[in-house]
Amino acid sequence: MADEKFVGTPKKATTHTNQNEDLMFEKSSPGKKAYRLAELDVPAIDAVALLGSEVRTDLGVMPELSEIEIIRHFTRLSTWNYAIDLGMYPLGSCTMKYNPRVNETVARLEGIAEAHPYQPESLSQGCLTIIKMMKDVLVEITGMDATTLQPAAGAHGEFTGILMIRAYHESHGNARKKILIPDSAHGTNPATAAVCGYEVANLKSNAHGMVDLDELERMVDEDTAALMLTNPSTIGVFESDIKKIADILHAKGALLYMDGANMNALVGKARPGDFGVDVMHLNLHKTFSTPHGGGGPGSGPVACKKILEPFLPAPLVVTRPDGSLSMDYDRPQSVGRVRMFYGNFGMFVRALAYVLANGPDGLRQTTEDAVLNANYIRAKLEGTFELPYKTQSLHEVVFSDKLQAKNGVKTGDMGKRLIDYGFHAYTVSFPLVVQGAMMIEPTESESREELDLLIDALKQIAREAEENPELVQTAPHTTRLQRLDETTAARKPILRWKGPVAPHPVLVDTVEKEW
């Protein structure tokens, strides 16, 4: 990894793909099959007669390949990507931690994996128990009074929480007009506020990267519905005046929403409900080790105080007088269902497995290890890279490219160069409050040995930025594809395969008509 120095003449950047790519359409040949269906042993059904014109009879163009060609195609594709099983993901804010295999084993148990959401409650007591246990766990961890597991992701949880805030204010005769959002917040926060019908008012940070209390007092009024506060913030800093912030809001009848995406810095150490938060979301994929992104689906539960409980999405799991569990749909003030059924149940199973495997002491240890790892990186790299905020870091540290930019090397260049050293890039150019941000979050998953490899690689890249900046500016050099034209890729994405096609008339003619 870091001891391999990729020096020498940089390759010329290119925007075209390798002509030897393993494309399934190019390998297609008429008559090839990867399977053979058994002979039909029941009467054939005329689907068109049974279902009408909705039945699709033209299935479009599909490649014809042998089994070994298909296996090799997808196996090769898997080797072109990066994975947490291969190495560290230092993505700040995203929290790409290792997902323990025991979680997957539990989620695949027959009675859990094969349970159907439409089966009777009498046959679903085990699944309902898992939901209730997860809800109770989150109540205890957050210090809140109630939860819903319905939301499918963090941003979806934000949406649910702000809908609840709106419903709460409406129940008092005034939905209010605006939501305050610090400039250090996650980018989804202002989008959520706007989608829920609120005006967004930007709240500037002070010199320590935290909420400016004087500015907050000036901005909060009777038109303010809430403050959406990411805590710890996107620069990895805990809002030390969080209780004063809550008091300022509550004095004007406004609520405090906490973006709990960075809760992995607080679990077992501090509870948002104890310092004045009214409603928050959590990310099970970030804090509780369920699959993230392409390994999803996600889960973004929302926890709230008693005053907001009536507005939680329905249904909720409740305990009957006889001790059995049931789904309560009779919630007249609910904001309504925000997800099919009860949410992404498989994620609850995985998260609960993680919580029970660790226990209270283990969860506290993961938090402490995550904070220790981030501060170890900070201590080792401070001086190599500019540290814009001197405030104590928690689970992540944000540097900037200010020192390297003097030689024309930007944060994106160094992130791409890091790929040559066997690591995924850190989070580039975010948070926006830091010019040229380099956002690094090691999580608790990484050992000191792995952290040292990352640190050595970044120090070597910093040296390259001084001695041979072009090498960094044209990275990566060891990947299957060289640096791409990112602007064109973002503005004119190619989302479908368009050829060249296989050289046989039927496929050529059909594909050309299709495209």
Short mmCIF file of C-alpha atoms in Angstrom, two decimals:
data_model
loop_
_atom_site.label_atom_id
_atom_site.label_comp_id
_atom_site.label_asym_id
_atom_site.label_seq_id
_atom_site.Cartn_x
_atom_site.Cartn_y
_atom_site.Cartn_z
CA MET A 1 0.00 0.00 0.00
CA ALA A 2 1.74 3.12 1.23
CA ASP A 3 5.23 1.68 0.73
CA GLU A 4 4.58 1.28 -3.00
CA LYS A 5 5.56 4.59 -4.59
CA PHE A 6 3.93 5.03 -7.97
CA VAL A 7 6.41 7.47 -9.44
CA GLY A 8 7.60 8.09 -12.98
CA THR A 9 6.03 9.62 -16.07
CA PRO A 10 2.31 10.12 -15.54
CA LYS A 11 0.01 8.60 -18.10
CA LYS A 12 -1.96 11.02 -20.24
CA ALA A 13 -5.47 11.51 -18.93
CA THR A 14 -8.16 9.99 -21.11
CA THR A 15 -11.93 10.10 -21.31
CA HIS A 16 -12.53 7.01 -23.43
CA THR A 17 -13.00 3.48 -22.13
CA ASN A 18 -10.76 0.49 -22.65
CA GLN A 19 -11.60 -1.16 -25.96
CA ASN A 20 -11.08 -4.59 -24.41
CA GLU A 21 -13.85 -4.18 -21.89
CA ASP A 22 -15.91 -7.29 -21.25
CA LEU A 23 -19.31 -6.10 -22.54
CA MET A 24 -22.05 -8.69 -22.59
CA PHE A 25 -23.67 -7.44 -25.79
CA GLU A 26 -20.37 -7.61 -27.68
CA LYS A 27 -19.90 -11.25 -26.71
CA SER A 28 -23.46 -12.21 -27.63
CA SER A 29 -23.93 -14.93 -30.22
CA PRO A 30 -27.24 -16.42 -31.49
CA GLY A 31 -28.13 -19.73 -29.89
CA LYS A 32 -25.90 -19.54 -26.82
CA LYS A 33 -27.66 -20.52 -23.58
CA ALA A 34 -26.64 -20.50 -19.94
CA TYR A 35 -29.57 -22.62 -18.78
CA ARG A 36 -32.24 -24.99 -20.03
CA LEU A 37 -35.74 -24.92 -18.62
CA ALA A 38 -37.46 -28.21 -17.86
CA GLU A 39 -40.28 -29.28 -20.15
CA LEU A 40 -43.59 -27.70 -19.18
CA ASP A 41 -45.54 -30.25 -17.14
CA VAL A 42 -48.74 -28.20 -16.69
CA PRO A 43 -51.20 -26.86 -19.28
CA ALA A 44 -49.88 -23.79 -21.08
CA ILE A 45 -51.66 -20.50 -20.28
CA ASP A 46 -52.39 -17.79 -22.81
CA ALA A 47 -51.12 -14.81 -20.82
CA VAL A 48 -52.58 -12.27 -23.23
CA ALA A 49 -56.02 -13.84 -23.00
CA LEU A 50 -55.73 -13.98 -19.22
CA LEU A 51 -54.25 -10.53 -18.50
CA GLY A 52 -55.06 -8.51 -21.61
CA SER A 53 -52.96 -5.95 -23.44
CA GLU A 54 -50.82 -5.17 -20.39
CA VAL A 55 -48.76 -8.30 -21.07
CA ARG A 56 -45.50 -7.45 -22.83
CA THR A 57 -44.84 -9.80 -25.72
CA ASP A 58 -41.68 -8.06 -26.99
CA LEU A 59 -39.02 -8.61 -24.36
CA GLY A 60 -36.47 -6.43 -26.14
CA VAL A 61 -32.88 -7.29 -26.90
CA MET A 62 -31.04 -9.55 -24.49
CA PRO A 63 -27.51 -10.90 -24.93
CA GLU A 64 -27.13 -14.60 -25.64
CA LEU A 65 -24.21 -16.03 -23.66
CA SER A 66 -22.91 -19.22 -22.13
CA GLU A 67 -22.85 -19.75 -18.37
CA ILE A 68 -19.08 -19.35 -18.09
CA GLU A 69 -19.19 -16.06 -20.02
CA ILE A 70 -21.83 -14.68 -17.66
CA ILE A 71 -19.92 -15.82 -14.56
CA ARG A 72 -16.70 -14.28 -15.80
CA HIS A 73 -18.41 -11.04 -16.83
CA PHE A 74 -19.85 -10.34 -13.39
CA THR A 75 -16.78 -11.64 -11.54
CA ARG A 76 -14.57 -9.27 -13.56
CA LEU A 77 -16.91 -6.39 -12.83
CA SER A 78 -16.63 -7.14 -9.11
CA THR A 79 -12.83 -6.81 -9.29
CA TRP A 80 -13.04 -3.34 -10.84
CA ASN A 81 -14.64 -1.87 -7.73
CA TYR A 82 -13.45 -1.19 -4.21
CA ALA A 83 -14.91 -2.88 -1.13
CA ILE A 84 -14.63 -2.63 2.64
CA ASP A 85 -13.47 -6.26 2.57
CA LEU A 86 -10.39 -5.12 0.61
CA GLY A 87 -9.38 -2.09 2.62
CA MET A 88 -10.26 1.09 4.43
CA TYR A 89 -13.02 3.49 3.36
CA PRO A 90 -11.97 6.83 4.93
CA LEU A 91 -15.10 8.61 3.67
CA GLY A 92 -15.96 11.34 6.16
CA SER A 93 -19.65 11.79 7.02
CA CYS A 94 -20.60 8.57 5.20
CA THR A 95 -19.23 6.32 7.98
CA MET A 96 -18.26 3.29 5.91
CA LYS A 97 -17.66 0.77 8.68
CA TYR A 98 -17.35 -2.99 8.45
CA ASN A 99 -20.65 -4.92 8.45
CA PRO A 100 -20.20 -7.99 10.71
CA ARG A 101 -21.08 -11.27 9.02
CA VAL A 102 -23.13 -12.41 12.00
CA ASN A 103 -25.67 -9.73 11.08
CA GLU A 104 -26.16 -11.38 7.69
CA THR A 105 -26.46 -14.83 9.24
CA VAL A 106 -29.22 -13.70 11.59
CA ALA A 107 -31.08 -11.87 8.81
CA ARG A 108 -31.13 -15.10 6.80
CA LEU A 109 -32.70 -17.28 9.46
CA GLU A 110 -35.71 -19.02 7.94
CA GLY A 111 -38.36 -17.58 10.26
CA ILE A 112 -37.06 -14.06 9.64
CA ALA A 113 -36.06 -14.08 5.98
CA GLU A 114 -39.23 -15.83 4.81
CA ALA A 115 -41.73 -13.91 6.94
CA HIS A 116 -44.27 -12.02 4.84
CA PRO A 117 -45.58 -8.58 5.89
CA TYR A 118 -49.15 -9.62 5.06
CA GLN A 119 -49.17 -12.66 7.31
CA PRO A 120 -51.47 -12.43 10.37
CA GLU A 121 -50.19 -10.70 13.49
CA SER A 122 -50.67 -13.95 15.40
CA LEU A 123 -47.99 -15.49 13.18
CA SER A 124 -45.73 -12.42 13.28
CA GLN A 125 -45.04 -12.09 16.99
CA GLY A 126 -41.34 -12.81 16.51
CA CYS A 127 -40.96 -10.13 13.84
CA LEU A 128 -43.01 -7.65 15.85
CA THR A 129 -40.78 -8.38 18.84
CA ILE A 130 -37.70 -7.51 16.78
CA ILE A 131 -39.31 -4.21 15.73
CA LYS A 132 -40.28 -3.38 19.31
CA MET A 133 -36.85 -4.30 20.66
CA MET A 134 -35.14 -2.10 18.08
CA LYS A 135 -37.47 0.79 18.90
CA ASP A 136 -36.81 0.38 22.63
CA VAL A 137 -33.06 0.22 22.05
CA LEU A 138 -33.11 3.48 20.08
CA VAL A 139 -35.22 5.18 22.75
CA GLU A 140 -32.64 4.22 25.37
CA ILE A 141 -29.63 5.21 23.23
CA THR A 142 -31.06 8.59 22.22
CA GLY A 143 -32.82 9.53 25.46
CA MET A 144 -36.03 10.18 23.55
CA ASP A 145 -39.58 8.95 24.27
CA ALA A 146 -40.76 7.25 21.08
CA THR A 147 -39.52 6.09 17.68
CA THR A 148 -40.63 5.00 14.23
CA LEU A 149 -38.59 2.64 12.07
CA GLN A 150 -40.47 3.37 8.84
CA PRO A 151 -38.13 5.82 7.04
CA ALA A 152 -35.89 4.13 4.47
CA ALA A 153 -32.82 6.39 4.74
CA GLY A 154 -31.37 9.37 6.58
CA ALA A 155 -32.85 11.99 4.27
CA HIS A 156 -36.18 10.16 4.45
CA GLY A 157 -35.92 10.36 8.23
CA GLU A 158 -35.30 14.11 7.98
CA PHE A 159 -38.40 14.44 5.82
CA THR A 160 -40.45 12.49 8.37
CA GLY A 161 -39.14 14.51 11.31
CA ILE A 162 -39.84 17.88 9.68
CA LEU A 163 -43.34 16.71 8.67
CA MET A 164 -43.91 15.92 12.34
CA ILE A 165 -42.66 19.37 13.35
CA ARG A 166 -45.00 20.95 10.81
CA ALA A 167 -47.94 18.88 12.09
CA TYR A 168 -47.10 19.87 15.67
CA HIS A 169 -47.12 23.59 14.87
CA GLU A 170 -50.28 23.23 12.79
CA SER A 171 -51.99 21.60 15.77
CA HIS A 172 -51.27 24.85 17.63
CA GLY A 173 -52.78 26.92 14.82
CA ASN A 174 -49.60 28.07 13.01
CA ALA A 175 -47.28 25.94 10.86
CA ARG A 176 -44.70 28.78 10.93
CA LYS A 177 -42.64 29.82 7.92
CA LYS A 178 -38.92 29.11 8.21
CA ILE A 179 -36.31 26.65 9.37
CA LEU A 180 -32.80 27.67 10.41
CA ILE A 181 -29.90 25.60 9.08
CA PRO A 182 -26.22 26.12 10.00
CA ASP A 183 -23.69 26.34 7.19
CA SER A 184 -21.97 23.25 8.65
CA ALA A 185 -25.06 21.04 8.21
CA HIS A 186 -25.51 18.10 5.86
CA GLY A 187 -26.65 19.15 2.40
CA THR A 188 -29.89 17.20 2.67
CA ASN A 189 -31.11 19.47 5.50
CA PRO A 190 -32.03 22.53 3.39
CA ALA A 191 -33.52 20.27 0.71
CA THR A 192 -35.72 18.58 3.30
CA ALA A 193 -36.91 21.90 4.74
CA ALA A 194 -37.81 23.19 1.26
CA VAL A 195 -39.66 19.99 0.31
CA CYS A 196 -41.73 20.32 3.50
CA GLY A 197 -42.76 23.85 2.52
CA TYR A 198 -40.41 25.93 4.65
CA GLU A 199 -38.16 28.84 3.83
CA VAL A 200 -34.51 28.15 4.62
CA ALA A 201 -32.51 30.66 6.65
CA ASN A 202 -28.76 30.12 6.72
CA LEU A 203 -27.07 30.33 10.11
CA LYS A 204 -23.35 31.08 9.97
CA SER A 205 -20.82 29.28 12.14
CA ASN A 206 -18.45 31.01 14.52
CA ALA A 207 -14.64 30.78 14.45
CA HIS A 208 -14.79 27.39 16.16
CA GLY A 209 -17.08 25.87 13.54
CA MET A 210 -20.07 25.86 15.90
CA VAL A 211 -23.39 27.72 16.05
CA ASP A 212 -22.99 31.42 16.81
CA LEU A 213 -25.35 31.92 19.77
CA ASP A 214 -25.72 35.67 19.25
CA GLU A 215 -26.66 35.14 15.61
CA LEU A 216 -29.10 32.40 16.59
CA GLU A 217 -30.85 34.64 19.13
CA ARG A 218 -31.12 37.36 16.50
CA MET A 219 -32.66 35.03 13.89
CA VAL A 220 -35.11 33.01 15.98
CA ASP A 221 -38.62 34.48 16.11
CA GLU A 222 -42.27 33.39 16.16
CA ASP A 223 -42.02 32.43 12.46
CA THR A 224 -39.25 29.90 13.16
CA ALA A 225 -40.44 26.30 13.15
CA ALA A 226 -37.13 24.65 14.03
CA LEU A 227 -33.38 24.57 13.80
CA MET A 228 -31.95 21.57 11.91
CA LEU A 229 -28.64 20.91 13.61
CA THR A 230 -26.10 18.26 12.60
CA ASN A 231 -24.38 17.28 15.86
CA PRO A 232 -21.54 16.50 15.83
CA SER A 233 -21.30 18.80 12.83
CA THR A 234 -19.85 17.93 9.45
CA ILE A 235 -16.45 19.17 10.60
CA GLY A 236 -16.54 16.56 13.36
CA VAL A 237 -17.13 19.06 16.17
CA PHE A 238 -19.62 18.67 19.02
CA GLU A 239 -21.86 21.65 19.70
CA SER A 240 -20.72 22.39 23.26
CA ASP A 241 -23.51 24.96 23.74
CA ILE A 242 -26.23 22.54 22.63
CA LYS A 243 -28.33 23.05 25.78
CA LYS A 244 -28.24 26.85 25.35
CA ILE A 245 -29.22 26.38 21.69
CA ALA A 246 -32.24 24.32 22.73
CA ASP A 247 -33.25 26.89 25.35
CA ILE A 248 -33.07 29.76 22.84
CA LEU A 249 -35.33 27.87 20.42
CA HIS A 250 -37.83 26.69 23.04
CA ALA A 251 -38.19 30.21 24.42
CA LYS A 252 -39.67 31.23 21.05
CA GLY A 253 -41.78 28.09 20.66
CA ALA A 254 -39.43 26.62 18.02
CA LEU A 255 -38.18 23.03 18.10
CA LEU A 256 -34.70 21.51 17.84
CA TYR A 257 -34.23 18.90 15.12
CA MET A 258 -30.98 16.98 15.29
CA ASP A 259 -29.49 15.33 12.23
CA GLY A 260 -28.23 12.17 13.94
CA ALA A 261 -26.15 10.94 11.02
CA ASN A 262 -23.03 11.31 13.19
CA MET A 263 -24.53 9.54 16.19
CA ASN A 264 -21.68 7.03 15.99
CA ALA A 265 -19.67 9.68 17.87
CA LEU A 266 -22.16 9.78 20.77
CA VAL A 267 -23.59 6.28 21.36
CA GLY A 268 -23.03 5.27 24.95
CA LYS A 269 -21.49 8.65 25.81
CA ALA A 270 -24.26 11.25 25.40
CA ARG A 271 -28.01 11.18 24.70
CA PRO A 272 -29.57 13.91 22.53
CA GLY A 273 -32.79 13.78 24.49
CA ASP A 274 -30.89 14.82 27.61
CA PHE A 275 -29.64 18.07 26.09
CA GLY A 276 -32.88 19.37 24.61
CA VAL A 277 -33.35 17.73 21.20
CA ASP A 278 -37.02 17.34 20.28
CA VAL A 279 -36.76 15.04 17.25
CA MET A 280 -33.93 13.39 15.35
CA HIS A 281 -33.15 10.71 12.83
CA LEU A 282 -30.50 8.02 12.96
CA ASN A 283 -28.84 6.09 10.14
CA LEU A 284 -28.75 2.38 10.86
CA HIS A 285 -26.23 1.94 8.03
CA LYS A 286 -23.83 4.44 9.61
CA THR A 287 -24.12 3.93 13.34
CA PHE A 288 -25.40 0.36 13.58
CA SER A 289 -23.49 -1.40 10.77
CA THR A 290 -26.27 -2.32 8.35
CA PRO A 291 -25.34 -2.32 4.63
CA HIS A 292 -24.63 1.08 3.11
CA GLY A 293 -25.43 2.39 -0.36
CA GLY A 294 -25.38 -0.30 -3.03
CA GLY A 295 -25.56 -2.94 -0.29
CA GLY A 296 -28.80 -1.42 1.03
CA PRO A 297 -31.67 -0.86 1.44
CA GLY A 298 -31.11 1.78 4.08
CA SER A 299 -32.95 2.70 7.22
CA GLY A 300 -33.38 6.09 8.90
CA PRO A 301 -35.46 5.73 12.09
CA VAL A 302 -36.85 8.85 13.76
CA ALA A 303 -36.89 9.34 17.54
CA CYS A 304 -38.87 12.09 19.25
CA LYS A 305 -39.99 13.54 22.56
CA LYS A 306 -43.47 13.01 23.99
CA ILE A 307 -44.90 16.22 22.48
CA LEU A 308 -44.30 14.84 18.97
CA GLU A 309 -45.31 11.22 19.56
CA PRO A 310 -48.93 11.69 18.30
CA PHE A 311 -47.57 12.70 14.90
CA LEU A 312 -45.35 9.65 14.29
CA PRO A 313 -46.12 7.68 11.10
CA ALA A 314 -48.64 4.87 11.52
CA PRO A 315 -48.74 2.03 12.27
CA LEU A 316 -46.75 1.60 15.47
CA VAL A 317 -46.10 -1.60 17.39
CA VAL A 318 -48.02 -1.64 20.68
CA THR A 319 -48.44 -4.16 23.48
CA ARG A 320 -51.94 -5.53 24.07
CA PRO A 321 -53.34 -6.17 27.57
CA ASP A 322 -52.62 -9.89 27.13
CA GLY A 323 -48.93 -9.16 26.45
CA SER A 324 -49.03 -9.89 22.71
CA LEU A 325 -47.92 -7.32 20.12
CA SER A 326 -50.07 -5.60 17.53
CA MET A 327 -49.90 -2.81 14.95
CA ASP A 328 -51.77 0.36 15.94
CA TYR A 329 -53.30 2.14 12.93
CA ASP A 330 -55.68 4.34 14.92
CA ARG A 331 -53.54 7.47 15.14
CA PRO A 332 -55.64 10.46 14.02
CA GLN A 333 -52.81 13.01 14.28
CA SER A 334 -50.23 10.87 12.46
CA VAL A 335 -48.43 12.40 9.46
CA GLY A 336 -49.37 9.19 7.66
CA ARG A 337 -47.42 6.27 6.33
CA VAL A 338 -44.03 7.18 4.83
CA ARG A 339 -42.96 3.68 3.82
CA MET A 340 -44.55 0.43 2.69
CA PHE A 341 -45.39 -1.90 5.54
CA TYR A 342 -43.22 -1.18 8.60
CA GLY A 343 -39.95 -0.10 6.95
CA ASN A 344 -36.97 -2.12 5.74
CA PHE A 345 -37.33 -4.98 8.20
CA GLY A 346 -34.10 -6.75 7.24
CA MET A 347 -32.14 -3.70 8.37
CA PHE A 348 -33.79 -3.80 11.81
CA VAL A 349 -32.67 -7.41 12.19
CA ARG A 350 -29.07 -6.58 11.30
CA ALA A 351 -28.93 -3.50 13.51
CA LEU A 352 -30.43 -5.34 16.48
CA ALA A 353 -27.92 -8.16 16.01
CA TYR A 354 -25.12 -5.55 16.13
CA VAL A 355 -26.52 -3.93 19.28
CA LEU A 356 -27.06 -7.22 21.12
CA ALA A 357 -23.64 -8.56 20.11
CA ASN A 358 -21.92 -5.46 21.48
CA GLY A 359 -24.09 -4.70 24.49
CA PRO A 360 -23.90 -1.34 26.30
CA ASP A 361 -20.16 -1.60 27.04
CA GLY A 362 -19.34 -2.71 23.51
CA LEU A 363 -21.32 0.12 21.93
CA ARG A 364 -19.57 2.62 24.16
CA GLN A 365 -16.24 1.09 23.12
CA THR A 366 -17.03 1.45 19.41
CA THR A 367 -17.71 5.14 19.97
CA GLU A 368 -14.48 5.62 21.89
CA ASP A 369 -12.47 3.74 19.25
CA ALA A 370 -13.98 5.78 16.41
CA VAL A 371 -13.06 9.04 18.17
CA LEU A 372 -9.59 7.75 19.07
CA ASN A 373 -8.90 6.71 15.46
CA ALA A 374 -9.94 10.09 14.07
CA ASN A 375 -7.79 11.97 16.55
CA TYR A 376 -4.82 9.69 15.86
CA ILE A 377 -5.03 10.62 12.17
CA ARG A 378 -5.41 14.28 13.08
CA ALA A 379 -2.32 14.22 15.30
CA LYS A 380 -0.21 12.44 12.67
CA LEU A 381 -1.23 14.63 9.71
CA GLU A 382 -1.54 18.06 11.31
CA GLY A 383 1.16 20.18 9.68
CA THR A 384 1.23 18.01 6.57
CA PHE A 385 -2.21 19.36 5.69
CA GLU A 386 -3.91 22.56 6.82
CA LEU A 387 -6.30 22.12 9.77
CA PRO A 388 -8.87 24.91 9.36
CA TYR A 389 -10.54 24.42 12.77
CA LYS A 390 -8.55 23.77 15.93
CA THR A 391 -11.65 22.70 17.87
CA GLN A 392 -11.44 19.18 19.30
CA SER A 393 -12.39 16.53 16.73
CA LEU A 394 -14.71 13.65 17.48
CA HIS A 395 -15.32 10.82 14.97
CA GLU A 396 -13.87 12.56 11.90
CA VAL A 397 -11.29 15.20 11.05
CA VAL A 398 -11.44 17.77 8.26
CA PHE A 399 -8.23 19.08 6.69
CA SER A 400 -7.95 21.37 3.65
CA ASP A 401 -5.77 21.43 0.53
CA LYS A 402 -4.51 24.95 1.26
CA LEU A 403 -0.82 23.96 1.49
CA GLN A 404 -0.91 21.75 -1.62
CA ALA A 405 -3.03 24.18 -3.66
CA LYS A 406 0.02 26.49 -3.83
CA ASN A 407 1.44 23.97 -6.30
CA GLY A 408 -1.82 23.53 -8.18
CA VAL A 409 -2.78 20.28 -6.42
CA LYS A 410 -6.38 20.19 -5.18
CA THR A 411 -8.24 17.95 -2.79
CA GLY A 412 -9.78 15.97 -5.67
CA ASP A 413 -6.33 15.29 -7.14
CA MET A 414 -5.06 13.90 -3.84
CA GLY A 415 -8.20 11.81 -3.39
CA LYS A 416 -7.63 10.22 -6.80
CA ARG A 417 -3.96 9.69 -6.07
CA LEU A 418 -4.90 7.87 -2.86
CA ILE A 419 -6.55 5.22 -5.05
CA ASP A 420 -3.11 4.38 -6.46
CA TYR A 421 -2.02 3.50 -2.91
CA GLY A 422 -4.83 1.00 -2.46
CA PHE A 423 -7.31 3.13 -0.52
CA HIS A 424 -10.69 4.54 -1.39
CA ALA A 425 -10.60 8.34 -1.49
CA TYR A 426 -11.66 10.37 1.52
CA THR A 427 -14.67 12.71 1.13
CA VAL A 428 -13.62 15.44 -1.29
CA SER A 429 -14.66 19.13 -1.10
CA PHE A 430 -17.15 18.63 1.73
CA PRO A 431 -18.20 20.21 4.04
CA LEU A 432 -18.67 23.32 1.95
CA VAL A 433 -17.77 25.54 4.90
CA VAL A 434 -14.12 24.42 4.39
CA GLN A 435 -12.48 25.44 1.11
CA GLY A 436 -10.78 22.40 -0.45
CA ALA A 437 -12.00 20.09 2.30
CA MET A 438 -10.41 16.70 2.95
CA MET A 439 -12.86 14.88 5.20
CA ILE A 440 -11.51 11.70 6.83
CA GLU A 441 -13.45 9.28 9.03
CA PRO A 442 -11.69 6.00 9.91
CA THR A 443 -14.55 4.53 12.03
CA GLU A 444 -13.88 2.05 14.81
CA SER A 445 -13.31 -0.75 12.29
CA GLU A 446 -9.68 0.08 11.51
CA SER A 447 -6.60 -1.09 13.36
CA ARG A 448 -3.62 1.11 14.11
CA GLU A 449 -1.66 -0.71 11.40
CA GLU A 450 -4.23 0.22 8.76
CA LEU A 451 -4.35 3.81 9.99
CA ASP A 452 -0.56 4.03 9.70
CA LEU A 453 -0.71 2.82 6.10
CA LEU A 454 -3.24 5.55 5.27
CA ILE A 455 -1.18 8.18 7.07
CA ASP A 456 2.02 7.13 5.24
CA ALA A 457 0.19 7.25 1.89
CA LEU A 458 -1.15 10.75 2.54
CA LYS A 459 2.26 11.99 3.64
CA GLN A 460 3.81 10.57 0.48
CA ILE A 461 1.13 12.27 -1.64
CA ALA A 462 1.88 15.56 0.11
CA ARG A 463 5.55 15.14 -0.83
CA GLU A 464 4.58 14.37 -4.42
CA ALA A 465 2.45 17.52 -4.49
CA GLU A 466 5.63 19.49 -3.80
CA GLU A 467 8.13 17.55 -5.89
CA ASN A 468 6.06 16.29 -8.83
CA PRO A 469 2.61 17.92 -8.79
CA GLU A 470 1.72 16.65 -12.28
CA LEU A 471 1.88 13.09 -10.97
CA VAL A 472 -0.89 13.89 -8.49
CA GLN A 473 -2.86 16.11 -10.88
CA THR A 474 -3.21 13.27 -13.41
CA ALA A 475 -3.95 10.44 -10.94
CA PRO A 476 -5.10 7.73 -10.73
CA HIS A 477 -2.55 5.75 -12.78
CA THR A 478 -3.16 2.15 -11.71
CA THR A 479 -6.91 1.84 -12.23
CA ARG A 480 -8.61 0.18 -15.19
CA LEU A 481 -9.78 3.60 -16.41
CA GLN A 482 -7.78 6.79 -16.24
CA ARG A 483 -9.16 10.12 -15.05
CA LEU A 484 -12.53 10.83 -16.62
CA ASP A 485 -14.21 14.04 -17.72
CA GLU A 486 -16.32 14.45 -14.58
CA THR A 487 -18.13 17.57 -15.77
CA THR A 488 -19.43 15.86 -18.91
CA ALA A 489 -20.24 12.70 -16.96
CA ALA A 490 -22.40 14.73 -14.55
CA ARG A 491 -24.11 16.88 -17.18
CA LYS A 492 -24.50 14.27 -19.94
CA PRO A 493 -24.60 10.90 -18.24
CA ILE A 494 -24.83 7.79 -20.44
CA LEU A 495 -27.18 5.51 -18.56
CA ARG A 496 -27.78 2.82 -21.21
CA TRP A 497 -25.45 0.66 -23.28
CA LYS A 498 -25.55 1.86 -26.91
CA GLY A 499 -23.11 -0.33 -28.80
CA PRO A 500 -21.07 -1.35 -30.68
CA VAL A 501 -23.37 -4.30 -31.23
CA ALA A 502 -22.59 -7.92 -31.95
CA PRO A 503 -22.10 -8.67 -35.66
CA HIS A 504 -25.20 -10.69 -36.43
CA PRO A 505 -28.16 -9.25 -38.37
CA VAL A 506 -31.04 -9.88 -35.96
CA LEU A 507 -29.31 -8.32 -32.97
CA VAL A 508 -27.86 -5.44 -35.00
CA ASP A 509 -31.20 -4.56 -36.58
CA THR A 510 -33.12 -4.78 -33.30
CA VAL A 511 -30.59 -2.84 -31.25
CA GLU A 512 -30.38 -0.02 -33.81
CA LYS A 513 -34.16 0.31 -33.79
CA GLU A 514 -34.25 0.20 -29.98
CA TRP A 515 -31.66 2.96 -29.60
#
